[in-house]
mmCIF file of C-alpha atoms and ligand atoms in Angstrom:
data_model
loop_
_atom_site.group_PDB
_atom_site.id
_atom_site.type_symbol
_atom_site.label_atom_id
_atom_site.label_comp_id
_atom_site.label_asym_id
_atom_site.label_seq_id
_atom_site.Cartn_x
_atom_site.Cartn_y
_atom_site.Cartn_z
ATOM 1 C CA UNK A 1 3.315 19.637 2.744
ATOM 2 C CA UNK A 2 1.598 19.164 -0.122
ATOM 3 C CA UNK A 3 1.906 21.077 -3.380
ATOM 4 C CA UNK A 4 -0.730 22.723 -5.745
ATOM 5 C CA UNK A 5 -1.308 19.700 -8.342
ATOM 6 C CA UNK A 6 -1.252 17.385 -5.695
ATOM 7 C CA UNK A 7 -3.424 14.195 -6.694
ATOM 8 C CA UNK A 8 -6.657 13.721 -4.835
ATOM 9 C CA UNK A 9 -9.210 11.621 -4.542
ATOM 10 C CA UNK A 10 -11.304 13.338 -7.167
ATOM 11 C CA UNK A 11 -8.506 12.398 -9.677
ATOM 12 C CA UNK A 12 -8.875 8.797 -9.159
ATOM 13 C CA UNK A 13 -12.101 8.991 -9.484
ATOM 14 C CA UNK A 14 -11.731 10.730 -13.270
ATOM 15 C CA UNK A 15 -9.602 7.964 -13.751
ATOM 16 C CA UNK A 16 -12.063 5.110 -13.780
ATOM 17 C CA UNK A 17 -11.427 3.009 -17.172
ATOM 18 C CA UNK A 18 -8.858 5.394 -18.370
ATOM 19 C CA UNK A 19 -5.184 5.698 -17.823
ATOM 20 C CA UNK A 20 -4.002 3.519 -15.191
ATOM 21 C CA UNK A 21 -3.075 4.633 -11.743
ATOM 22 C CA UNK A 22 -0.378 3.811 -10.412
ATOM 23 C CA UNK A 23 0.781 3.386 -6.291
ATOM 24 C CA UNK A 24 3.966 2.443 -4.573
ATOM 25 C CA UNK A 25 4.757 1.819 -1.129
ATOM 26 C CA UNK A 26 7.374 4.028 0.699
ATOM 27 C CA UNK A 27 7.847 3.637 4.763
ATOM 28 C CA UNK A 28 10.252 6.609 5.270
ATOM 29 C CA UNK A 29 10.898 9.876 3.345
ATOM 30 C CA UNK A 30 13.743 9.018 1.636
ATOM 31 C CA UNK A 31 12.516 6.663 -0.659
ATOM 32 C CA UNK A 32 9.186 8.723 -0.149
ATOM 33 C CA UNK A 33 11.002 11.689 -1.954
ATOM 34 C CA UNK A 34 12.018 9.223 -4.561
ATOM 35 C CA UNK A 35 8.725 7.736 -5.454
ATOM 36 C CA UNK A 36 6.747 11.087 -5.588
ATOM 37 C CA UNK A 37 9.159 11.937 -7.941
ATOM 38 C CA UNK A 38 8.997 9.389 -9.757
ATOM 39 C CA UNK A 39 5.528 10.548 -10.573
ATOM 40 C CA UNK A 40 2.943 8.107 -9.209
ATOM 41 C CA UNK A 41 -0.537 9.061 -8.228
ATOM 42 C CA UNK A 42 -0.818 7.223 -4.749
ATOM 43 C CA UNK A 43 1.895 6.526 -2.310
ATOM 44 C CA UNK A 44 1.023 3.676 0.035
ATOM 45 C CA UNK A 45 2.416 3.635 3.834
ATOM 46 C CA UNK A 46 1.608 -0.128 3.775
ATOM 47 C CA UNK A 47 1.323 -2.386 7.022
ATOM 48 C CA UNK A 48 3.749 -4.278 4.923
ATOM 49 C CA UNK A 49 6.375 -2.892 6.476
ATOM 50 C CA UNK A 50 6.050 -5.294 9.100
ATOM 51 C CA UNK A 51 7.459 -7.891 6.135
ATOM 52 C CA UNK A 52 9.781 -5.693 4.575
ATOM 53 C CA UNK A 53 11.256 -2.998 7.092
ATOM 54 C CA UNK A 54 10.459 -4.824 10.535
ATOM 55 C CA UNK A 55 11.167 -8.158 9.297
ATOM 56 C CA UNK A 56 8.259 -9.352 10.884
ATOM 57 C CA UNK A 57 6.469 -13.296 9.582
ATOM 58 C CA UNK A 58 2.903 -10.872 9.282
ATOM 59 C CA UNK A 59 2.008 -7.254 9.056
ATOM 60 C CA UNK A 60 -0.060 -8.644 12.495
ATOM 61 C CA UNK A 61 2.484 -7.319 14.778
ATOM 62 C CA UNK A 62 2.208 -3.563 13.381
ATOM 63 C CA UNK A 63 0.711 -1.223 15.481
ATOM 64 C CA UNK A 64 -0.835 2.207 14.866
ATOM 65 C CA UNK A 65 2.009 4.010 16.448
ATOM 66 C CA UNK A 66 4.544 2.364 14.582
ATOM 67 C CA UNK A 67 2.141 3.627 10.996
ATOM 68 C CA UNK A 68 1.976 7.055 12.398
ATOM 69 C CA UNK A 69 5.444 7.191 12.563
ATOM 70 C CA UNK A 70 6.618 5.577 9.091
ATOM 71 C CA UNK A 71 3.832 7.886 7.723
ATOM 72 C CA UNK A 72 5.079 11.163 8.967
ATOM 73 C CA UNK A 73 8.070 10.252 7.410
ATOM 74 C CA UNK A 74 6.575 9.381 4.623
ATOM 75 C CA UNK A 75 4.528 12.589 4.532
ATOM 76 C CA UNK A 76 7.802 14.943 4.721
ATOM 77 C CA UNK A 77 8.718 12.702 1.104
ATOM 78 C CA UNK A 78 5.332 13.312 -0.537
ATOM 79 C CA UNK A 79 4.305 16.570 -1.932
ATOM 80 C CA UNK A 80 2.440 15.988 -4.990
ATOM 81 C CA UNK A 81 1.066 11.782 -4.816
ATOM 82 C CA UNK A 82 -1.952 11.216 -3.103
ATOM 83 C CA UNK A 83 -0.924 9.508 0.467
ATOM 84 C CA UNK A 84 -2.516 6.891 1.902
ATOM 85 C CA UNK A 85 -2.256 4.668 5.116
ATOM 86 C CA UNK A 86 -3.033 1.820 5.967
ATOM 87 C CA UNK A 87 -4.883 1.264 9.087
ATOM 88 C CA UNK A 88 -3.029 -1.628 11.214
ATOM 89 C CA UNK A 89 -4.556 -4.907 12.480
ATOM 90 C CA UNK A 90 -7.250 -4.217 15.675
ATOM 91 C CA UNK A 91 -7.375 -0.632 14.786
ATOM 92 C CA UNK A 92 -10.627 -1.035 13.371
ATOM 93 C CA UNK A 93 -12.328 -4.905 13.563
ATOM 94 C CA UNK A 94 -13.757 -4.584 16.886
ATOM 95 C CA UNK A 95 -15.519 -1.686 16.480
ATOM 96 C CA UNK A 96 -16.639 1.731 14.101
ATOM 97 C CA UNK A 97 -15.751 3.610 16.765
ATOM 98 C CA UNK A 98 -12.488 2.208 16.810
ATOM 99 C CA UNK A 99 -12.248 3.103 13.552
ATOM 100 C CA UNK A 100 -13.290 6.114 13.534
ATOM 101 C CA UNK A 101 -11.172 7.325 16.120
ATOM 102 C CA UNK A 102 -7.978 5.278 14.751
ATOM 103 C CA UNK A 103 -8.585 6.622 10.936
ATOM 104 C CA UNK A 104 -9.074 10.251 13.044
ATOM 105 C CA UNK A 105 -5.377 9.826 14.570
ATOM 106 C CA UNK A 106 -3.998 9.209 11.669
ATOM 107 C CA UNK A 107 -5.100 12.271 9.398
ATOM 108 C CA UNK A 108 -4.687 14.409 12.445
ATOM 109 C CA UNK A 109 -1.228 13.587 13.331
ATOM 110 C CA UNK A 110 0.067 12.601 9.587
ATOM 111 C CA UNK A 111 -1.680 14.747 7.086
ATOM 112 C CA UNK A 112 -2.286 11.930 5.379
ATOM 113 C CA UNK A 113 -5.360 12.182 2.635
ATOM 114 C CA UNK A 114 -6.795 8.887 2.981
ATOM 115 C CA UNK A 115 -6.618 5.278 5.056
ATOM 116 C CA UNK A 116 -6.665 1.783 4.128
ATOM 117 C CA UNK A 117 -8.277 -0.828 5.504
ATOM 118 C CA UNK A 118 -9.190 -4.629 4.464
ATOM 119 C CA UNK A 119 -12.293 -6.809 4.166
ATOM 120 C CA UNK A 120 -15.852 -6.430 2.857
ATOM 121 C CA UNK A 121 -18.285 -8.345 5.195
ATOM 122 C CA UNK A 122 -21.295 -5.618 6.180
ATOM 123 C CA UNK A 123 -20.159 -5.190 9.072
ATOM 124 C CA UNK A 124 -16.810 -4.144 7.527
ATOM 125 C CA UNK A 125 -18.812 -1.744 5.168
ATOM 126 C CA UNK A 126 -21.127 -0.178 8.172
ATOM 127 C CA UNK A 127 -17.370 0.665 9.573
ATOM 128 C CA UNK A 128 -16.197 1.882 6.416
ATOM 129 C CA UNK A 129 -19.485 4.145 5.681
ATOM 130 C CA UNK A 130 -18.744 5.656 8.998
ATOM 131 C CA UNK A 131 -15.176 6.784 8.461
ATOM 132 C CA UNK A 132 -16.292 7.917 4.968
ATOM 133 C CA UNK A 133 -19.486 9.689 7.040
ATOM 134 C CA UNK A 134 -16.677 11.305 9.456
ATOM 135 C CA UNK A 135 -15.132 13.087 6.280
ATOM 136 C CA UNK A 136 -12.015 10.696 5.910
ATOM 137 C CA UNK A 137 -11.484 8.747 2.409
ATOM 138 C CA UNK A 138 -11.286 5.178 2.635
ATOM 139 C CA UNK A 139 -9.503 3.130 0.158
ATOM 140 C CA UNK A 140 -10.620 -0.848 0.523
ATOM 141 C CA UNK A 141 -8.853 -3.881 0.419
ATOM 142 C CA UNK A 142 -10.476 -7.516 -0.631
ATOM 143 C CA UNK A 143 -9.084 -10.878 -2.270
ATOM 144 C CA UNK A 144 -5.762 -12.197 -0.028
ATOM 145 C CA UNK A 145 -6.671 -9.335 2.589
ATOM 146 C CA UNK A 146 -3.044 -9.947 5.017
ATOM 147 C CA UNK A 147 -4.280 -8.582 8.204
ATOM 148 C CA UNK A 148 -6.774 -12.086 8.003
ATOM 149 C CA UNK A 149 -3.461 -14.483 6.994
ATOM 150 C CA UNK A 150 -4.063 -17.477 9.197
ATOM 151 C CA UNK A 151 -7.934 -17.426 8.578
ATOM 152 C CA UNK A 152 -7.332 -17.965 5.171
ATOM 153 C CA UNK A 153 -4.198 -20.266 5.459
ATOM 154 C CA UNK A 154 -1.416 -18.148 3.733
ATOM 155 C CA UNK A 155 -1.171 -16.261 1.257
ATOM 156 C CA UNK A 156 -2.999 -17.577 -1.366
ATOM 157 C CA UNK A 157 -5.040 -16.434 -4.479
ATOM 158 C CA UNK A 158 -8.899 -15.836 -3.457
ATOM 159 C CA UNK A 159 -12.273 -16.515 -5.564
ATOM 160 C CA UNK A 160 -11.054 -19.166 -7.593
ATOM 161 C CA UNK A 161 -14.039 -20.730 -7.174
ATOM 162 C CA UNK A 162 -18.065 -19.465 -7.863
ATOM 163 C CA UNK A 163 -18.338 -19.034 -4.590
ATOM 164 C CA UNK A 164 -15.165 -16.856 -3.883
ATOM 165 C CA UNK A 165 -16.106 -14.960 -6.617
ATOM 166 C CA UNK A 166 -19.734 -14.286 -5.768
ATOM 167 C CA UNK A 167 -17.960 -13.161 -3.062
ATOM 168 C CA UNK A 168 -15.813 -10.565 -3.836
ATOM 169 C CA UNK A 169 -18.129 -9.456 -5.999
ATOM 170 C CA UNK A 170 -20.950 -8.712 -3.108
ATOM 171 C CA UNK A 171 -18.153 -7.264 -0.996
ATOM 172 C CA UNK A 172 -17.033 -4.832 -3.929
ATOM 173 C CA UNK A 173 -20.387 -3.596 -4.472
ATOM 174 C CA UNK A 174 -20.489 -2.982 -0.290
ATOM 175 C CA UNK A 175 -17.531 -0.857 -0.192
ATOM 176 C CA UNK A 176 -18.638 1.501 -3.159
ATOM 177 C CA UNK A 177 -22.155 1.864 -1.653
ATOM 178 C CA UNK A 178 -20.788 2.531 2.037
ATOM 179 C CA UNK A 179 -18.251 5.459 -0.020
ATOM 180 C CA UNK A 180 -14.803 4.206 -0.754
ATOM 181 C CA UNK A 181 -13.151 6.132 -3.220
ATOM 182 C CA UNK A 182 -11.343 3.090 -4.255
ATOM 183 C CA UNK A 183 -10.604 -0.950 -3.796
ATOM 184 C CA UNK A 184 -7.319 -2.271 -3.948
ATOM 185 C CA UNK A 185 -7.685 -6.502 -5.628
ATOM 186 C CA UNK A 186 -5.228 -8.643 -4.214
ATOM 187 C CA UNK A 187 -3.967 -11.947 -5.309
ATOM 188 C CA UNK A 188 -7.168 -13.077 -7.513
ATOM 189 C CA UNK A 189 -7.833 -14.869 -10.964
ATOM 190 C CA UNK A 190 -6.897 -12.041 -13.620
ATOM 191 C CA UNK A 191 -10.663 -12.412 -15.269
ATOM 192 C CA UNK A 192 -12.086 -12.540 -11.550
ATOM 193 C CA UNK A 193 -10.160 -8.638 -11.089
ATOM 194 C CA UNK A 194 -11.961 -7.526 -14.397
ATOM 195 C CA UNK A 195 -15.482 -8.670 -13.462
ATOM 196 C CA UNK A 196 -14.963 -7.287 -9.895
ATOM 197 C CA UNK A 197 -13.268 -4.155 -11.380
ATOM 198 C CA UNK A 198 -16.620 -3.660 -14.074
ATOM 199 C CA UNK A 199 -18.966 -4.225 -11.568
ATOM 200 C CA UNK A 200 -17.974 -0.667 -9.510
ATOM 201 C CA UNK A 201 -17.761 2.866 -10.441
ATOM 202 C CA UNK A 202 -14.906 3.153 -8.507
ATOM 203 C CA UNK A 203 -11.095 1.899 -9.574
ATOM 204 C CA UNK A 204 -9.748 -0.858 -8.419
ATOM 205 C CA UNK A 205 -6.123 -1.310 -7.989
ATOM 206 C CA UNK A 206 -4.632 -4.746 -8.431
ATOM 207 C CA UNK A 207 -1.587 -6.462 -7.288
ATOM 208 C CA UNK A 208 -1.540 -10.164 -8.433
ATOM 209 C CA UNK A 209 -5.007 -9.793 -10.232
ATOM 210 C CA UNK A 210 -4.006 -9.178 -13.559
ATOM 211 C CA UNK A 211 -4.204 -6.736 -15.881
ATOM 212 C CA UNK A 212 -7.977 -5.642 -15.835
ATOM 213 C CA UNK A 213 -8.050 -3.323 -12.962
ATOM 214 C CA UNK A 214 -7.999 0.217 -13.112
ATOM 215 C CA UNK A 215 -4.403 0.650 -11.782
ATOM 216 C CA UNK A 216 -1.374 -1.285 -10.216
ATOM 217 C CA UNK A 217 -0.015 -1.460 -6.946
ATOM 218 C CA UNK A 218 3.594 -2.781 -6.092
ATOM 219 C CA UNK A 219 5.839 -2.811 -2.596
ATOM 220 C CA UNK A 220 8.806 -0.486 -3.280
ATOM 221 C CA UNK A 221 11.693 -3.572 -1.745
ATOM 222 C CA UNK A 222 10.066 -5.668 -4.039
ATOM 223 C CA UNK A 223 10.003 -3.869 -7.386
ATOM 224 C CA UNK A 224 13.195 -2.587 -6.556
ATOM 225 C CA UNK A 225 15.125 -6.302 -6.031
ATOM 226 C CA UNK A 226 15.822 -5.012 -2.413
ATOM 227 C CA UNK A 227 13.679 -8.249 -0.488
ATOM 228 C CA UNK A 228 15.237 -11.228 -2.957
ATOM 229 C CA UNK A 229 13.784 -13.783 -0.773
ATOM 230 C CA UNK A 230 10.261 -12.881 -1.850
ATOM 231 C CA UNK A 231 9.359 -13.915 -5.897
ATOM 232 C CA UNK A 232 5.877 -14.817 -6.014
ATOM 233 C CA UNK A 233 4.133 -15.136 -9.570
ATOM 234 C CA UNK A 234 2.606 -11.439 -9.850
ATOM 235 C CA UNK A 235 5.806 -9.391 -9.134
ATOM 236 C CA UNK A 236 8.370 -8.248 -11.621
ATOM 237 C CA UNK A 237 11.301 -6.645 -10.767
ATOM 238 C CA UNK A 238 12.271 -3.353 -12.030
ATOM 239 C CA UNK A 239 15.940 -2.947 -10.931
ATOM 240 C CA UNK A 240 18.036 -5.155 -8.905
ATOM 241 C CA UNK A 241 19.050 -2.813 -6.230
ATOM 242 C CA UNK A 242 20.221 -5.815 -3.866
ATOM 243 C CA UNK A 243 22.609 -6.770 -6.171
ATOM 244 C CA UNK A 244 23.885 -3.150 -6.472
ATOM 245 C CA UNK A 245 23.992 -2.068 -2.776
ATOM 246 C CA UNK A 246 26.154 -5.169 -1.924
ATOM 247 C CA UNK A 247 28.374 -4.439 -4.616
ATOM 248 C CA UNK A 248 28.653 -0.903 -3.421
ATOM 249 C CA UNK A 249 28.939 -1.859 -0.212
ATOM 250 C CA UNK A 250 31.669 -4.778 -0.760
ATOM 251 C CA UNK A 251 33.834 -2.330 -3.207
ATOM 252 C CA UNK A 252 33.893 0.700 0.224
ATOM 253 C CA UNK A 253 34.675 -2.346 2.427
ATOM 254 C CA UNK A 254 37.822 -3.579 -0.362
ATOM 255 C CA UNK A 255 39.183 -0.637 -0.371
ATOM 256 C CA UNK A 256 39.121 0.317 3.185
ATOM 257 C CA UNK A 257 41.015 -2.512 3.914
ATOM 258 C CA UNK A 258 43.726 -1.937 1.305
ATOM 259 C CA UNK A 259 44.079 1.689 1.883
ATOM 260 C CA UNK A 260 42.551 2.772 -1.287
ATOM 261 C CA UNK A 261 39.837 4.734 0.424
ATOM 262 C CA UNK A 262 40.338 7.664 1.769
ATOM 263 C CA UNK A 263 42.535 8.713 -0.684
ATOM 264 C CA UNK A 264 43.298 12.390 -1.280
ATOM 265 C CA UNK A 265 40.475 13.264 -3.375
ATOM 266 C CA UNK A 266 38.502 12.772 -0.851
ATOM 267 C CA UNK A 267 40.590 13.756 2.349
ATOM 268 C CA UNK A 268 40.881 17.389 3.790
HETATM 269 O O1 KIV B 1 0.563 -3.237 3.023
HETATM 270 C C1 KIV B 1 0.694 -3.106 1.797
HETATM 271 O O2 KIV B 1 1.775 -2.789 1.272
HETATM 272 C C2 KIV B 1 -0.477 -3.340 0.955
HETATM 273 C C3 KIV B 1 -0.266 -3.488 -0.512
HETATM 274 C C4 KIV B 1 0.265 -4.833 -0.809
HETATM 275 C C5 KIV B 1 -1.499 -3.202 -1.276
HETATM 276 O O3 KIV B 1 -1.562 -3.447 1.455
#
């Protein structure tokens, strides 16, 4: 359920150049709840929670059912950010149709108001224009795109070279012609991000490309110090939750075992 002032795509549009939008992942509705109140424009049911929930090497083992499910969670969380979901790996490379009926499962059964989905080739963009065609939003996804890991040997920053970023820049400019309402930049040069970002109408939201896009992505574990293991360059940490939920959970464990707790305060 959303409510009245809930954020839509016409919003990020408006938001081109001017204040920066902001999105954070959430995979159930507790921390969904949390987040939207926080008062971000986009929540993000990322495939990353094949990293960071499933524990998984790759978001390649995530399947649509397993999204639907995180995002209806999600969705029960969310009233007032725009929600968007990302569309697994094989839900939509082999065909439009694919696509089309994948991105259609997903709206139907999560009231989601928009899906991600990675890459830029034109083949990528004829899939995209037909989801967009179809009536569903579609937010892209170029640079270190995850679903395509092993093709482009780990995780590592993308159009470092002319090349790379002649690249992106062609695949940009496909996604806003086929209709995406926006382009998430991933793991690129910070003055690669800003040329990409000025060369579409549409915002661009970056996560390891610097400071020049039109907004700023982050996974919630991560910016929360929940997933310690994982410090690359781009993220900064906003809390240290890790640190605070073993304390928490060490002190109930302490005091169990002395007899401290239950005490009578809390004892009928
Ligand atoms: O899956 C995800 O969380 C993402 C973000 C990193 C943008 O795609």
């Amino acid at each position: 359920m959303t409510d009245e002032k809930a954020v839509t795509i016409r919003d990020f549009a408006a938001r081109k150049g001017g204040e920066k939008l902001v999105m954070v992942t959430a995979y159930d509705a507790l921390f969904a709840r949390i987040v939207d109140e926080s008062g971000v424009d986009a929540i993000l049911v990322g495939d990353s929670l094949g990293n960071v929930v499933a524990g998984l090497d790759s978001t390649l083992g995530v399947t649509l059912d397993q999204m639907i499910y995180h995002a209806t969670m999600v969705r029960r969380g969310c009233r007032r950010a725009l929600l968007v979901i990302d569309l697994p790996f094989m839900t939509y490379q082999v065909s439009a149709e694919d696509a089309m009926r994948n991105a259609g499962r997903v709206m139907q059964e999560t009231a989601a108001q928009a899906v991600k989905l990675e890459g830029g080739s034109p083949s990528r963009a004829e899939t995209v224009r037909r989801v967009v065609e179809m009536g569903v939003p579609v937010m892209g996804h170029l640079g270190f795109t995850p679903q395509s890991i092993h093709a482009l040997g780990g995780a590592r920053v993308q159009g470092r070279d002319e090349a790379g970023e002649r690249r992106l820049l062609d695949e940009a400019k496909r996604l806003e012609d086929a209709g995406a309402f926006s382009i998430v930049l991933e793991l690129m040069p910070a003055a690669v991000a800003r040329r990409v970002t000025e060369s579409v109408r549409i915002p661009t939201i970056g996560i390891g490309a610097g400071p020049g896009c039109d907004g700023q992505v982050l996974v919630l574990p991560d910016l929360l110090g929940l997933n310690a293991g994982f410090a690359p360059k781009f993220l900064k940490r906003y809390a240290e939750l890790g640190d605070a939920a073993r304390a928490a959970i060490r002190g109930f464990a302490d005091e169990t075992r002395s007899g401290r707790y239950p005490d009578e305060a809390h004892s009928f």
